[in-house]
Short mmCIF file of N, CA, C and O in Angstrom, two decimals:
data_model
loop_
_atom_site.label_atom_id
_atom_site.label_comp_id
_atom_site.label_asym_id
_atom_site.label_seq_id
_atom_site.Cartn_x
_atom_site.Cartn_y
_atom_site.Cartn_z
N UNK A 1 34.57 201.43 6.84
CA UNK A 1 34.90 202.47 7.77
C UNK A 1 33.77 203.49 7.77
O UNK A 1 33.36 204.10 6.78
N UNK A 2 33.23 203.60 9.26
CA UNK A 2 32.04 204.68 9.02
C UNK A 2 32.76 206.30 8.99
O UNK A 2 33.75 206.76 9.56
N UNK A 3 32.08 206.71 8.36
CA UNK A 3 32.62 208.56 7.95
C UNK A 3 31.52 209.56 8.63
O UNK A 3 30.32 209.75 8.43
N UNK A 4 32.35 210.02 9.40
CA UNK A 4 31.06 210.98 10.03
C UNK A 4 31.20 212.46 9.25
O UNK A 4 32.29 212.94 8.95
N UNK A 5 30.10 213.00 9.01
CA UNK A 5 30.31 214.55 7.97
C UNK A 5 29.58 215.60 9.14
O UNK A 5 28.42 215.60 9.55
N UNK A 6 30.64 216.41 9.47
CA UNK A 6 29.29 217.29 10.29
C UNK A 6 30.22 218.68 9.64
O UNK A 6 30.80 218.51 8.57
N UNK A 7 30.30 219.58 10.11
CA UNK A 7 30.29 220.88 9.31
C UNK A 7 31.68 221.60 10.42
O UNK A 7 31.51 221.75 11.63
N UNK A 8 32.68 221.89 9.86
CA UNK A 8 34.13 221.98 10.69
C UNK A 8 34.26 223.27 11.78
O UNK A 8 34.81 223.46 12.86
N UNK A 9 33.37 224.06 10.81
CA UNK A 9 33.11 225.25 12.05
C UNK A 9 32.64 225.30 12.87
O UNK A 9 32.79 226.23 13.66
N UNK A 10 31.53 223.92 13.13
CA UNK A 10 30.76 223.54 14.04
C UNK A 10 31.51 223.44 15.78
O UNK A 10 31.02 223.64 16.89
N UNK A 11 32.84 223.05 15.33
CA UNK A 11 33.69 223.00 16.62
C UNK A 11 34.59 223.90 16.65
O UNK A 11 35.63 223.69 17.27
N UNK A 12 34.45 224.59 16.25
CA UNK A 12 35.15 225.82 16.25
C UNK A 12 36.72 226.20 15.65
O UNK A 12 37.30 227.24 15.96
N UNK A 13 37.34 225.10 14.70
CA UNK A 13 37.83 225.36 13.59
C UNK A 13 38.00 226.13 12.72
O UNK A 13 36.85 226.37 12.35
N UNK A 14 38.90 226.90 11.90
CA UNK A 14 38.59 228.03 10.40
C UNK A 14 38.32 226.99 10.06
O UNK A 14 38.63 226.05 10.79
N UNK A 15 37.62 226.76 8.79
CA UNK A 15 37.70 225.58 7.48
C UNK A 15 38.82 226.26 6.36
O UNK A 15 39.01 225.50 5.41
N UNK A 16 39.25 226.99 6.32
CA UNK A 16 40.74 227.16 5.09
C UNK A 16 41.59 227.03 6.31
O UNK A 16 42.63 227.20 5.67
N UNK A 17 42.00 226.87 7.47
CA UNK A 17 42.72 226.10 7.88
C UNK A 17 42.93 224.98 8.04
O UNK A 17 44.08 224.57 7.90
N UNK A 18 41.72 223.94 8.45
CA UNK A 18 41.92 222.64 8.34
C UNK A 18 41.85 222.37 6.63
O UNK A 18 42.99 222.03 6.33
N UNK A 19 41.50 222.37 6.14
CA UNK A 19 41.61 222.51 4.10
C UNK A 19 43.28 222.48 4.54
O UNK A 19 43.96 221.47 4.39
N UNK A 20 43.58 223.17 4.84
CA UNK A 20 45.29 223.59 3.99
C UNK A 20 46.39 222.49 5.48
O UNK A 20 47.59 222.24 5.46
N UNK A 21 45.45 222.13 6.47
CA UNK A 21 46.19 221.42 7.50
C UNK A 21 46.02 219.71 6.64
O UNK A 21 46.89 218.83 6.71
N UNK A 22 45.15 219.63 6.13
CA UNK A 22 44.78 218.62 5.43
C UNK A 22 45.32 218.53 4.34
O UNK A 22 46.10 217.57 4.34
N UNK A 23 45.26 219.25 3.03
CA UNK A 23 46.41 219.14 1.73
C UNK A 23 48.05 219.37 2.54
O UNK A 23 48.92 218.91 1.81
N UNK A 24 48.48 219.82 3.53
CA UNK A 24 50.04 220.34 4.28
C UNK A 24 50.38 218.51 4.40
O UNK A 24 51.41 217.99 3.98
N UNK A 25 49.19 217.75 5.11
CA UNK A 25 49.24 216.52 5.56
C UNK A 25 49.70 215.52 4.77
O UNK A 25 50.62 214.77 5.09
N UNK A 26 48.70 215.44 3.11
CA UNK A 26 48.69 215.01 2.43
C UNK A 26 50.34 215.10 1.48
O UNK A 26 51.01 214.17 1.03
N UNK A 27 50.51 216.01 1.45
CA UNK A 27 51.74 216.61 0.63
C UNK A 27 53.11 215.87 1.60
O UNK A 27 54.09 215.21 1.24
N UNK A 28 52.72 216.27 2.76
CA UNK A 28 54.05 215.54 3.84
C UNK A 28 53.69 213.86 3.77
O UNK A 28 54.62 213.10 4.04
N UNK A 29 52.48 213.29 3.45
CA UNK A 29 52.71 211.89 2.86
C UNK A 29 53.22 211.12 1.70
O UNK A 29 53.69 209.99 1.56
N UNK A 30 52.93 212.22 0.81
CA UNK A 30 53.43 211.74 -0.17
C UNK A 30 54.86 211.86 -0.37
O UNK A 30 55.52 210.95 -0.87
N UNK A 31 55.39 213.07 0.06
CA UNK A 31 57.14 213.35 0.24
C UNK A 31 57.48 212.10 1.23
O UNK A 31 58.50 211.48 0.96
N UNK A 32 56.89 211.78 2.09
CA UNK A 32 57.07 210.29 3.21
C UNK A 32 57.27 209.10 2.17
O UNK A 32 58.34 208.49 2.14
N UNK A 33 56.20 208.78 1.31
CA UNK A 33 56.48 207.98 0.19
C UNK A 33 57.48 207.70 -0.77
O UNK A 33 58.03 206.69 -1.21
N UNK A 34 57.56 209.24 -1.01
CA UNK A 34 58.69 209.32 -2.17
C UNK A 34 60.39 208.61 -1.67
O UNK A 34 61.46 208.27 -2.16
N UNK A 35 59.72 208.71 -0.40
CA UNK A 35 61.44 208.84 0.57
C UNK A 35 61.54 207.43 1.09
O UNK A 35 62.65 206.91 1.13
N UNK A 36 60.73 206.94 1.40
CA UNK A 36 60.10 205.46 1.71
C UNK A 36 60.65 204.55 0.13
O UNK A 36 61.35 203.54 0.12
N UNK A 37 60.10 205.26 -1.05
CA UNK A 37 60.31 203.84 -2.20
C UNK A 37 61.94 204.86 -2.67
O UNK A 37 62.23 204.49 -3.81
N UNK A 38 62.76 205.71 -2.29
CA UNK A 38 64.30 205.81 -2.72
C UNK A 38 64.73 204.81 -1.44
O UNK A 38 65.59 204.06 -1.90
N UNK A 39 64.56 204.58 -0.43
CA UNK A 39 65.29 204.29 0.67
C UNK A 39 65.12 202.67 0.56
O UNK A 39 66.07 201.93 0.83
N UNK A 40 63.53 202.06 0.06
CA UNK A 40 63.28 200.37 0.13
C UNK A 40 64.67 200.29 -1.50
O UNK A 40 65.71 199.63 -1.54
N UNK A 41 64.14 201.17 -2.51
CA UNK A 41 65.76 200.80 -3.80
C UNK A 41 66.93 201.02 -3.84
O UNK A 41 67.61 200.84 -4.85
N UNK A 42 67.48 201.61 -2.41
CA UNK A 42 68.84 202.27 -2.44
C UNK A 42 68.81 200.66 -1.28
O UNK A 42 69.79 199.93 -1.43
N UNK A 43 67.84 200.25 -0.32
CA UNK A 43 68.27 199.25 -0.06
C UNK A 43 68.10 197.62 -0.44
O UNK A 43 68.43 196.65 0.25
N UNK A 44 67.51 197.66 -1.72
CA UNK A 44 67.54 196.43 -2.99
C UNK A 44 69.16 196.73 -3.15
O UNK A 44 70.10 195.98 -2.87
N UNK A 45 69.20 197.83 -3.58
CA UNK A 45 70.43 198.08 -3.89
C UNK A 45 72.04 197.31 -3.02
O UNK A 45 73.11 196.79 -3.33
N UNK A 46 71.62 197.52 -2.38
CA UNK A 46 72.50 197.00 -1.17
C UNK A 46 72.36 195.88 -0.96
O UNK A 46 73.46 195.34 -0.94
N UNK A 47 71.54 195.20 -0.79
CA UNK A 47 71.19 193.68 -0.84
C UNK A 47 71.75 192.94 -1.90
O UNK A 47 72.55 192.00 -1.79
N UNK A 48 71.27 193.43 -2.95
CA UNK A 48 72.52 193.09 -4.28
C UNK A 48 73.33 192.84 -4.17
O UNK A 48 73.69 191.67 -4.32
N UNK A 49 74.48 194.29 -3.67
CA UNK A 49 75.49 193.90 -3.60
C UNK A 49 76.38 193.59 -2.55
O UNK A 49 77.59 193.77 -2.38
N UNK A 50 75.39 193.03 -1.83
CA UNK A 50 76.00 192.18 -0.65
C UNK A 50 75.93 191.35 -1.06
O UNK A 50 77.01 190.76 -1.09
N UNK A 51 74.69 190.56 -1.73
CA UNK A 51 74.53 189.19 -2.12
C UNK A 51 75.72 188.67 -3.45
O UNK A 51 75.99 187.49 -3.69
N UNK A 52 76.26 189.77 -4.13
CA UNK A 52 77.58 189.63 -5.13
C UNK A 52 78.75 189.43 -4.21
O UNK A 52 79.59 188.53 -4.33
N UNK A 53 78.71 190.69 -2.94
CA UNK A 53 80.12 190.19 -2.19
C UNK A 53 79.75 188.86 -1.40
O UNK A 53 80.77 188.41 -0.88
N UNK A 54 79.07 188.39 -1.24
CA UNK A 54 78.71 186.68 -0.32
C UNK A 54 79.51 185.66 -1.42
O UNK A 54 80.55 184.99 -1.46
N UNK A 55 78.36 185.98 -2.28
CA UNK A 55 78.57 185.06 -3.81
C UNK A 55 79.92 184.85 -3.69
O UNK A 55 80.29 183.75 -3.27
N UNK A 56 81.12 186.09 -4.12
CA UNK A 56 82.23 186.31 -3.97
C UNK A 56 83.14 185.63 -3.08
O UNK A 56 84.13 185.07 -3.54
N UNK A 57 82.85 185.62 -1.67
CA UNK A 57 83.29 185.47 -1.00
C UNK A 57 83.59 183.86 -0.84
O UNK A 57 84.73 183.39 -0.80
N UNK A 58 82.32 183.06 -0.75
CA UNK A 58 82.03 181.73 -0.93
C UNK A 58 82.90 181.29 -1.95
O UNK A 58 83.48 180.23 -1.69
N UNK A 59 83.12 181.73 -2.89
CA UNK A 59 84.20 181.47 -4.15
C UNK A 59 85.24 181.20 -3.78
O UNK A 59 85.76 180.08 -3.84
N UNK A 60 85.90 182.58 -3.16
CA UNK A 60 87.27 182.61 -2.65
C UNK A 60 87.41 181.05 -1.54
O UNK A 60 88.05 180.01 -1.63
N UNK A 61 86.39 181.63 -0.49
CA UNK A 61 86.49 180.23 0.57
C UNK A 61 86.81 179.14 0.01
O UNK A 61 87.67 178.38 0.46
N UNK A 62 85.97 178.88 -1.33
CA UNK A 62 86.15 177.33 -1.74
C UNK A 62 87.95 177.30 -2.26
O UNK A 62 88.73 176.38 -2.03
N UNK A 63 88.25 178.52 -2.95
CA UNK A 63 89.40 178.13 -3.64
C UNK A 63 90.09 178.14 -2.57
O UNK A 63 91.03 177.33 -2.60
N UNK A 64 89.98 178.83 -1.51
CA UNK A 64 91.13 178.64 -0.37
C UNK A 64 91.36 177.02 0.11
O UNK A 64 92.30 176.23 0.12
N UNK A 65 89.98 177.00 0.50
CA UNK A 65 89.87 175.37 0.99
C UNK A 65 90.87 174.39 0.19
O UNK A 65 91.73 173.70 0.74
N UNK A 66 90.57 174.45 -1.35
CA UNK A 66 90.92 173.66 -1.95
C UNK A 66 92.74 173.55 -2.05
O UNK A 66 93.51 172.60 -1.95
N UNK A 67 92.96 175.18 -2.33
CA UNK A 67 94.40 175.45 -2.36
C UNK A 67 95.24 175.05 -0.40
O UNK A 67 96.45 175.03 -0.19
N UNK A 68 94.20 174.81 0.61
CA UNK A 68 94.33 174.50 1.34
C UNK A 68 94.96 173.10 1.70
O UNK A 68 96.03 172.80 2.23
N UNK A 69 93.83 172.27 1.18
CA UNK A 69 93.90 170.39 1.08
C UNK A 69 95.20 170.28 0.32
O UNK A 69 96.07 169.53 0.76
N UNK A 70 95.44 171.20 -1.12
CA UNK A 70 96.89 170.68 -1.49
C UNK A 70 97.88 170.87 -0.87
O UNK A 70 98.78 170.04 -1.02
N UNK A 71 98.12 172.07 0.13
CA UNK A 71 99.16 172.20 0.46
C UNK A 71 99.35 171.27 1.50
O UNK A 71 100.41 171.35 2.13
N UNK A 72 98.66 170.53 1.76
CA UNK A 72 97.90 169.15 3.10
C UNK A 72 98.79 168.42 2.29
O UNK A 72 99.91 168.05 2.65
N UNK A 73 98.21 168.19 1.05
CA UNK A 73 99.41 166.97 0.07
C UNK A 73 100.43 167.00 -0.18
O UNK A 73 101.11 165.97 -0.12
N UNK A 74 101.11 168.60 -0.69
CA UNK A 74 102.52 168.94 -0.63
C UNK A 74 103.04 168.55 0.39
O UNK A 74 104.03 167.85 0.16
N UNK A 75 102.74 168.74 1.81
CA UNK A 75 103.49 168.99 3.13
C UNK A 75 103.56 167.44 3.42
O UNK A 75 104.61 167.08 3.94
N UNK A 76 102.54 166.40 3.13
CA UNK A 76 102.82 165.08 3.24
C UNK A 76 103.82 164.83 2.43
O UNK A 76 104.86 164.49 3.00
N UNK A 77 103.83 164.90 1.00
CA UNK A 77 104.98 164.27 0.53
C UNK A 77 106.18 165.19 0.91
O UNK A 77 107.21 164.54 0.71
N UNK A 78 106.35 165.97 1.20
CA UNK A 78 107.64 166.46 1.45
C UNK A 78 107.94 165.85 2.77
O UNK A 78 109.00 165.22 2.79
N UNK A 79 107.48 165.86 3.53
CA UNK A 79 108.14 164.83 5.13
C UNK A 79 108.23 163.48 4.45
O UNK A 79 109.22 162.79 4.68
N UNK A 80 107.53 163.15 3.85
CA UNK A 80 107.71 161.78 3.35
C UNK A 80 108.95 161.48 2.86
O UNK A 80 109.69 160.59 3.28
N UNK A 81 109.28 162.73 1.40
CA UNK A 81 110.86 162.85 0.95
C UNK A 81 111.91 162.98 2.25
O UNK A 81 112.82 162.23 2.59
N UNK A 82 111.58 163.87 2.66
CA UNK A 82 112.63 164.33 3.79
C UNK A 82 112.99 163.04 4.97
O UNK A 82 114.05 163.15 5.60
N UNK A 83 112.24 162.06 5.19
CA UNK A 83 112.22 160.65 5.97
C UNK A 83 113.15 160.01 4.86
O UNK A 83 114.35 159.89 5.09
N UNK A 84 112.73 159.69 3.97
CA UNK A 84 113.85 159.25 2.91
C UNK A 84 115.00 159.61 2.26
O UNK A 84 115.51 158.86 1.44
N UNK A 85 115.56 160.93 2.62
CA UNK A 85 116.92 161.25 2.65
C UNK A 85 117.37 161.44 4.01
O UNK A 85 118.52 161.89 4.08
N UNK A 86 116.80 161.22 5.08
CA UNK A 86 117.05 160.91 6.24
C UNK A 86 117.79 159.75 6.26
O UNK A 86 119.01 159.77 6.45
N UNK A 87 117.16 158.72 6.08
CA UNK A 87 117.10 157.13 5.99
C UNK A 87 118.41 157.15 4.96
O UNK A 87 119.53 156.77 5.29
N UNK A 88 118.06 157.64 3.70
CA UNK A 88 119.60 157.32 2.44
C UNK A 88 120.98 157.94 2.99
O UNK A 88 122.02 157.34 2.75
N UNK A 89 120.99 159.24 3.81
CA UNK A 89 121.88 159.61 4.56
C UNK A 89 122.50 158.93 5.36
O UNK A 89 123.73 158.98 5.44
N UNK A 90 121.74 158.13 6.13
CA UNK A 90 122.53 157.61 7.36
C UNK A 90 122.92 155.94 7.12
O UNK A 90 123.75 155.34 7.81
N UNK A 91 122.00 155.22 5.75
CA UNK A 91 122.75 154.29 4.44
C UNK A 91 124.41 154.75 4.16
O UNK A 91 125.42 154.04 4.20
N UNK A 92 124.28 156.23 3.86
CA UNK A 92 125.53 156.65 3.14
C UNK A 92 127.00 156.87 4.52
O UNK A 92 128.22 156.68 4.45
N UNK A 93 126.41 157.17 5.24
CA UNK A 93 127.53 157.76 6.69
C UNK A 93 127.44 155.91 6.80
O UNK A 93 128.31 155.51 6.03
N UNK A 94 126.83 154.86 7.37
CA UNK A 94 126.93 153.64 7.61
C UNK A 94 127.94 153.21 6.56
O UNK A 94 128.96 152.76 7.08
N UNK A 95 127.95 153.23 4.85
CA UNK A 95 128.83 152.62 3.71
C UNK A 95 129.89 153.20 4.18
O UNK A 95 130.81 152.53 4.66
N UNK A 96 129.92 154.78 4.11
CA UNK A 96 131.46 155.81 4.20
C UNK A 96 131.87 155.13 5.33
O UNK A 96 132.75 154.39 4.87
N UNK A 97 131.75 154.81 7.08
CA UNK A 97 132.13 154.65 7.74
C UNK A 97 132.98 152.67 7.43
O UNK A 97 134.14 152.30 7.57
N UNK A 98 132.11 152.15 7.13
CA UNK A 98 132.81 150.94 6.57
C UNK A 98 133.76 151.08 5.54
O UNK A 98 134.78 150.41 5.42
N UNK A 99 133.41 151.89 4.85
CA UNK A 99 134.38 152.28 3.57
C UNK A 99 136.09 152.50 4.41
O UNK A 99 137.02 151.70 4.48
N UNK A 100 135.97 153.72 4.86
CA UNK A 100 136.67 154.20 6.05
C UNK A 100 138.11 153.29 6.70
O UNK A 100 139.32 153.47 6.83
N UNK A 101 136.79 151.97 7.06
CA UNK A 101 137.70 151.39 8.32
C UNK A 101 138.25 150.18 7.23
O UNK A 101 138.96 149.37 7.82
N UNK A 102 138.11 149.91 5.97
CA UNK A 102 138.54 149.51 5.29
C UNK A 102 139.67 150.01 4.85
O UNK A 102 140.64 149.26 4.83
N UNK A 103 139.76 151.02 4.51
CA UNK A 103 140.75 152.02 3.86
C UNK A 103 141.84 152.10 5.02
O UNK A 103 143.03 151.99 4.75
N UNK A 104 141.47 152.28 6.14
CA UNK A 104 142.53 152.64 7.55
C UNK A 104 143.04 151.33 7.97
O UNK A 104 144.16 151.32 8.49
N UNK A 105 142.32 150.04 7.82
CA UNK A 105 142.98 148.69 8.10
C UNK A 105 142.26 148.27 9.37
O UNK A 105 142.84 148.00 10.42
N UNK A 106 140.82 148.23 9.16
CA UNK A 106 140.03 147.74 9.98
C UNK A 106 139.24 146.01 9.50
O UNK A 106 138.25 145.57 10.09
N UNK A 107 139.80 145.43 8.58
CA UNK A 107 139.01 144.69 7.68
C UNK A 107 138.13 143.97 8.88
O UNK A 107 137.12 143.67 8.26
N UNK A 108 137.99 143.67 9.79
CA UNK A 108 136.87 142.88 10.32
C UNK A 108 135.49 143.52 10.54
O UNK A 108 134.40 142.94 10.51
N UNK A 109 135.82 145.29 10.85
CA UNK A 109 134.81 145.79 11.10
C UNK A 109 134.09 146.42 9.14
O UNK A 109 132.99 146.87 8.83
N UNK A 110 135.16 146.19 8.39
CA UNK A 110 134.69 146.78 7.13
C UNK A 110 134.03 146.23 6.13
O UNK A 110 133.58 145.09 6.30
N UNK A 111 133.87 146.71 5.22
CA UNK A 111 132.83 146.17 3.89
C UNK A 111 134.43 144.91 3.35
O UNK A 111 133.91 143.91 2.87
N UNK A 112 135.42 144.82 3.34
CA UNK A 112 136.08 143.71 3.07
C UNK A 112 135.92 142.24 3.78
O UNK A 112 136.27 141.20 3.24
N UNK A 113 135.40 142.31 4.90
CA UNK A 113 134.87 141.28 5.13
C UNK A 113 133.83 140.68 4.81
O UNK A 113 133.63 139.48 4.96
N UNK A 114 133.02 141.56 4.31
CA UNK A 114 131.40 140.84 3.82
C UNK A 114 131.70 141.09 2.23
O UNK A 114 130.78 141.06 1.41
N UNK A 115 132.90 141.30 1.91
CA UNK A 115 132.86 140.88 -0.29
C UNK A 115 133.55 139.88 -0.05
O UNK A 115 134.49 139.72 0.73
N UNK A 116 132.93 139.05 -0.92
CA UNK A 116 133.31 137.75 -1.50
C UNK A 116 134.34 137.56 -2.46
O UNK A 116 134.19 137.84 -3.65
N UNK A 117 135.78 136.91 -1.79
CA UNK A 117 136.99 137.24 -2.81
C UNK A 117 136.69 136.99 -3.78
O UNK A 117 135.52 136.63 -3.82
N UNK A 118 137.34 137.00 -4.98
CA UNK A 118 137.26 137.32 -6.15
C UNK A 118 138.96 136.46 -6.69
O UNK A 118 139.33 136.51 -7.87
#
C-alpha cells in the first residue's frame, strides 16, 4: 500500500484535530471489536445450544418413532385378538342356540342329532 506523507495543515486542517479525529477513530474501532468478539461468543454460544436442543430433539424423534412402530404391533395384535373373540363368540351363540333347540325339543335341528348314542 503506497502512503503518501505531506504535512496536514497543508490543506487546511488543525493537526490536534485530525490527531484526536484519528485516536476518536481508533478507540471507536476497537470498542467495534470488543463488541464484534462478545457478539461472534454470545453467538458460539447459541449455536451450542441449539446444537444440544437438535441433539435432543433427534433423541426424542427416535424414541417416538420407536414407541410409535410398537404401538403399530400392539394395535395389530389386538384386532387380531378381537377377530378371535369375534369368531369364539359366534362358535358360542351357534353351540347355545343348538344347545337351546335341544333343550326345547328340536332334536333334528340340535346337537342331539349329531352325538352318537351311547
Amino acid at each position: 500500500m503506497v502512503s503518501f506523507r505531506f504535512r496536514r495543515a497543508l490543506l487546511g486542517y488543525n493537526r490536534a484535530d485530525v490527531d484526536q479525529a484519528i485516536g476518536s477513530s481508533a478507540a471507536e474501532l476497537r470498542n467495534a471489536d470488543r463488541r464484534a468478539d462478545k457478539a461472534e461468543s454470545a453467538l458460539s454460544e447459541v449455536r451450542g445450544e441449539l446444537d444440544h436442543s437438535r441433539s435432543g430433539l433427534l433423541e426424542s424423534r427416535r424414541e417416538a418413532d420407536a414407541r410409535a412402530g410398537r404401538v403399530r404391533e400392539l394395535e395389530a395384535v389386538v384386532s387380531w385378538l378381537a377377530d378371535r373373540v369375534v369368531d369364539r363368540e359366534r362358535e358360542l351363540r351357534t353351540v347355545r342356540d343348538e344347545l337351546s333347540r335341544d333343550r326345547w325339543g328340536d332334536p333334528e335341528r340340535g346337537l342331539a342329532k349329531r352325538t352318537p348314542a351311547t
